[in-house]
CSV table of C-alpha atoms in Angstrom, one decimal:
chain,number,residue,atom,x,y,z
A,98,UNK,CA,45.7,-43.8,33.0
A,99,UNK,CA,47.8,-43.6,29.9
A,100,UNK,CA,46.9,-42.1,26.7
A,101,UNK,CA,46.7,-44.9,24.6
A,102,UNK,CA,43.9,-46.5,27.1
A,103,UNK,CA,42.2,-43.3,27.2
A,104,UNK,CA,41.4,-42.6,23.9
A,105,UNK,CA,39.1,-45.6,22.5
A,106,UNK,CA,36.8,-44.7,25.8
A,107,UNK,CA,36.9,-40.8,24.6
A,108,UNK,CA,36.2,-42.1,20.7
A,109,UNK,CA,33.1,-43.7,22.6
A,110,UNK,CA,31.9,-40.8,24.5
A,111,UNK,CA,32.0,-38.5,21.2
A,112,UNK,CA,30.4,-41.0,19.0
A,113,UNK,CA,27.4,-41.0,21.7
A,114,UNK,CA,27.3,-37.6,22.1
A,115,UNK,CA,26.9,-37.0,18.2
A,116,UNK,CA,24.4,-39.7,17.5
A,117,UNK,CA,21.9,-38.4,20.4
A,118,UNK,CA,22.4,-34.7,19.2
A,119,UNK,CA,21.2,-35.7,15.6
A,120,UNK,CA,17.7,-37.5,16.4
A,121,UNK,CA,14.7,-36.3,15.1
A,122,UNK,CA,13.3,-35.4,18.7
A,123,UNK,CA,16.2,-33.4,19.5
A,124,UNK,CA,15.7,-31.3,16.3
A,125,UNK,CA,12.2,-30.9,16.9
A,126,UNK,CA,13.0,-29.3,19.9
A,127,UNK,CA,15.2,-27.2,19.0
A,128,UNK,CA,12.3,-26.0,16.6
A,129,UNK,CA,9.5,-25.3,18.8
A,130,UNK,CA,11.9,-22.8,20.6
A,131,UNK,CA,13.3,-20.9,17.9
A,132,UNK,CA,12.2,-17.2,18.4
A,133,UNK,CA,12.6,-14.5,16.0
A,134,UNK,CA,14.1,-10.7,17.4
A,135,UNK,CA,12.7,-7.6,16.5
A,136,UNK,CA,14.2,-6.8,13.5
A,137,UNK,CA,15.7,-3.5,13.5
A,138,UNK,CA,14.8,0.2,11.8
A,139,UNK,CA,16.3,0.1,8.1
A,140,UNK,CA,19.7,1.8,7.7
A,141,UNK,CA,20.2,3.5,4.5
A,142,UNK,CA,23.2,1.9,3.0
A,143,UNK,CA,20.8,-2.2,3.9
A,144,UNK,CA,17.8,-0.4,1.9
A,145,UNK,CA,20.5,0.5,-0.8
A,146,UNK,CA,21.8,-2.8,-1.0
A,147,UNK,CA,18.3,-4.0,-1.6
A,148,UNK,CA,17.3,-1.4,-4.7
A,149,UNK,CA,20.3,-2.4,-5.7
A,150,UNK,CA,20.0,-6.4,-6.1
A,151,UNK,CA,16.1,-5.6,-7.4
A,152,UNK,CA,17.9,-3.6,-10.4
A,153,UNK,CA,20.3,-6.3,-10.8
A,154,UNK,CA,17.7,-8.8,-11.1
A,155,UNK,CA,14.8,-7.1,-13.1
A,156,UNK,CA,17.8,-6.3,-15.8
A,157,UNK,CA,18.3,-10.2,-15.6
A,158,UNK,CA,14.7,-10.9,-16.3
A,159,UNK,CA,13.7,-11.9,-12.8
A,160,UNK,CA,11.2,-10.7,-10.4
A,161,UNK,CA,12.1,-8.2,-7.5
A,162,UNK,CA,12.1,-9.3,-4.2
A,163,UNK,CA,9.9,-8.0,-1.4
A,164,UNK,CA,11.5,-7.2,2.1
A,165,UNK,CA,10.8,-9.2,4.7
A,166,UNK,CA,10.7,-8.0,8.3
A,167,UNK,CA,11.3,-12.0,10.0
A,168,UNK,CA,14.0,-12.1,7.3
A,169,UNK,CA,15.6,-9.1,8.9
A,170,UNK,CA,15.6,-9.8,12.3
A,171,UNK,CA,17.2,-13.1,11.5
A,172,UNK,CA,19.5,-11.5,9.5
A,173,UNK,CA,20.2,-8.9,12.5
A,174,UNK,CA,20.8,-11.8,14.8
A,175,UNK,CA,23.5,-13.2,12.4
A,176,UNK,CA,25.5,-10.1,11.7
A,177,UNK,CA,25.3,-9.3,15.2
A,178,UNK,CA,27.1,-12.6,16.1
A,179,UNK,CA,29.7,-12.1,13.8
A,180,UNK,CA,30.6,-8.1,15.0
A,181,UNK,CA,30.7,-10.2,18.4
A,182,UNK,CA,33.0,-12.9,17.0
A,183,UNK,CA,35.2,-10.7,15.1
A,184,UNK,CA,34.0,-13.0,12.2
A,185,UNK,CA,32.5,-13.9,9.2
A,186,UNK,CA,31.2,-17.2,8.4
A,187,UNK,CA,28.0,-18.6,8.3
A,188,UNK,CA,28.1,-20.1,12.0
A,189,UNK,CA,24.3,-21.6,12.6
A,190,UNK,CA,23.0,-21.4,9.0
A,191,UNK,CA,20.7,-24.2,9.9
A,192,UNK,CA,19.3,-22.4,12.9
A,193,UNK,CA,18.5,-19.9,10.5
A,194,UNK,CA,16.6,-21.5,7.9
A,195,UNK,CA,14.7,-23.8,10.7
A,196,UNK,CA,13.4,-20.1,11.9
A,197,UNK,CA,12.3,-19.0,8.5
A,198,UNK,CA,11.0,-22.0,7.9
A,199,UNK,CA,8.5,-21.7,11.0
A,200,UNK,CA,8.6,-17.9,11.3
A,201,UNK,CA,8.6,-17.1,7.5
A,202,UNK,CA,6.8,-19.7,5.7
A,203,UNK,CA,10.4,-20.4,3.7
A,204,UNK,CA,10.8,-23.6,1.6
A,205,UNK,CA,14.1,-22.3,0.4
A,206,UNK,CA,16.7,-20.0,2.1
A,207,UNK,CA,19.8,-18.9,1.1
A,208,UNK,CA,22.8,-16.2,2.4
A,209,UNK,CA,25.2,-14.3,1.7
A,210,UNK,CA,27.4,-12.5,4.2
A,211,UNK,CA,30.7,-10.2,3.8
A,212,UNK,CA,32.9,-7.8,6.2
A,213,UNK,CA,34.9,-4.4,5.2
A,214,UNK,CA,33.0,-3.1,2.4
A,215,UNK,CA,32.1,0.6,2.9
A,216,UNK,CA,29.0,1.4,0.2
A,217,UNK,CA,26.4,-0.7,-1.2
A,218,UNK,CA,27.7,-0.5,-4.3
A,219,UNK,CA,31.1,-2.1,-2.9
A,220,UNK,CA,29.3,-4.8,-1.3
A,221,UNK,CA,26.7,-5.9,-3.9
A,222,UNK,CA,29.7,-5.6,-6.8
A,223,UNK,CA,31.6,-8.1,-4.5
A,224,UNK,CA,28.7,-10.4,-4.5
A,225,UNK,CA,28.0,-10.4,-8.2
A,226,UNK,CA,31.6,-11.4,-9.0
A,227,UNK,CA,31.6,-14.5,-7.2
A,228,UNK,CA,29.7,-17.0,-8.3
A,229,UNK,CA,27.9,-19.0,-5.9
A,230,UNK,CA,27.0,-14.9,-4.3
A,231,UNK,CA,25.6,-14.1,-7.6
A,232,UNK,CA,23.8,-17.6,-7.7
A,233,UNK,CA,21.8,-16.5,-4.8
A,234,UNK,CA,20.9,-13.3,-6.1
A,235,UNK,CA,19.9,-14.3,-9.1
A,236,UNK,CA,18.0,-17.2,-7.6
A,237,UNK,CA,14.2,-18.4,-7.6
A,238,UNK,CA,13.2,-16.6,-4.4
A,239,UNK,CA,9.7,-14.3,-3.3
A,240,UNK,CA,11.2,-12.4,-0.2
A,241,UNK,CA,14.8,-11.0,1.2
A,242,UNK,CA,16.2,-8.2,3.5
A,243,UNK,CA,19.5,-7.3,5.0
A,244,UNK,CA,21.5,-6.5,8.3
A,245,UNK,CA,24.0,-4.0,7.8
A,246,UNK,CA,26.0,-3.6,11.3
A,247,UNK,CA,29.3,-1.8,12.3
A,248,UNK,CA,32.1,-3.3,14.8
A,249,UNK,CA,33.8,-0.3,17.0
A,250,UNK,CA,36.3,0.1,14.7
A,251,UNK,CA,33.1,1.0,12.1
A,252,UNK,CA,34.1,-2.3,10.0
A,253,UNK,CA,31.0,-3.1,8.0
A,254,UNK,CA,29.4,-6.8,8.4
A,255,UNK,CA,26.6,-7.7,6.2
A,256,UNK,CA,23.8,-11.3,6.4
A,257,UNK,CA,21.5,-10.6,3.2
A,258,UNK,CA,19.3,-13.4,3.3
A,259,UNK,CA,17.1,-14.9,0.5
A,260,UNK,CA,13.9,-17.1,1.0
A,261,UNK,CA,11.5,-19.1,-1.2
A,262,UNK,CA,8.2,-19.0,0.0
């Protein structure tokens, strides 16, 4: 079949395959199943990065955030994904916030994720000079907590997630 006959019936095929993806049922679904890990023990330099964003934001005038043991194990999962990927993005955000809203209660949630920084201090510096990282940081939330994970070559990868409960 040639090409040019091929690819209105291909167009067709995708444009079904997105529209029955995006219904409401699907996303339900998807809901119902969403199961939150064990979150992991607390590694020093994650529990530094957190006294260190509660400093930041009771200087600012703003209330400290508690940890949050669901909001760790979701962070784990991301960070995790992107050692495995080689990557760091924020792949399945939406996942994320569907499971903190059902496992955590969250009305709001917000991340911030980074790769190569070697000290807490590094990491959360990074964050407060850029904007929209700073934004979250400094935003209206209750709860947060951190994954903190090394690739083999002992490349930092960070998820700090915020929610608003």
């Amino acid at each position: 079949m040639k090409l040019t006959k091929l690819l209105p019936f291909l167009a067709i095929v995708t444009l079904l395959g997105f529209t029955s993806c995006s219904t409401d049922s699907a996303a339900e679904d998807q809901i119902d199943s969403i199961e939150v890990p064990v979150a992991p023990q607390a590694k020093q330099i994650e529990i530094e990065i957190m006294e260190l964003i509660n400093i930041h934001r009771i200087n600012e005038g703003l209330n400290p955030l508690s940890d949050h043991r669901t909001v760790k194990a979701v962070a784990f999962t991301h960070t995790d994904y992107m050692v495995e990927e080689d990557n760091v993005s924020h792949d399945n955000f939406f996942q994320r916030k569907q499971s903190l809203q059902i496992n955590a209660d969250a009305n709001i949630v917000s991340e911030n994720v980074a790769y190569g920084f070697n000290s807490a201090e590094s990491v959360v510096n990074a964050w407060l000079n850029s904007p929209s990282h700073k934004d979250n940081i400094e935003g209206d939330y209750t709860d947060f907590d951190i994954s903190a994970e090394q690739n083999d070559e002992g490349k930092w990868y960070f998820t700090n997630i915020f929610i608003k409960r």
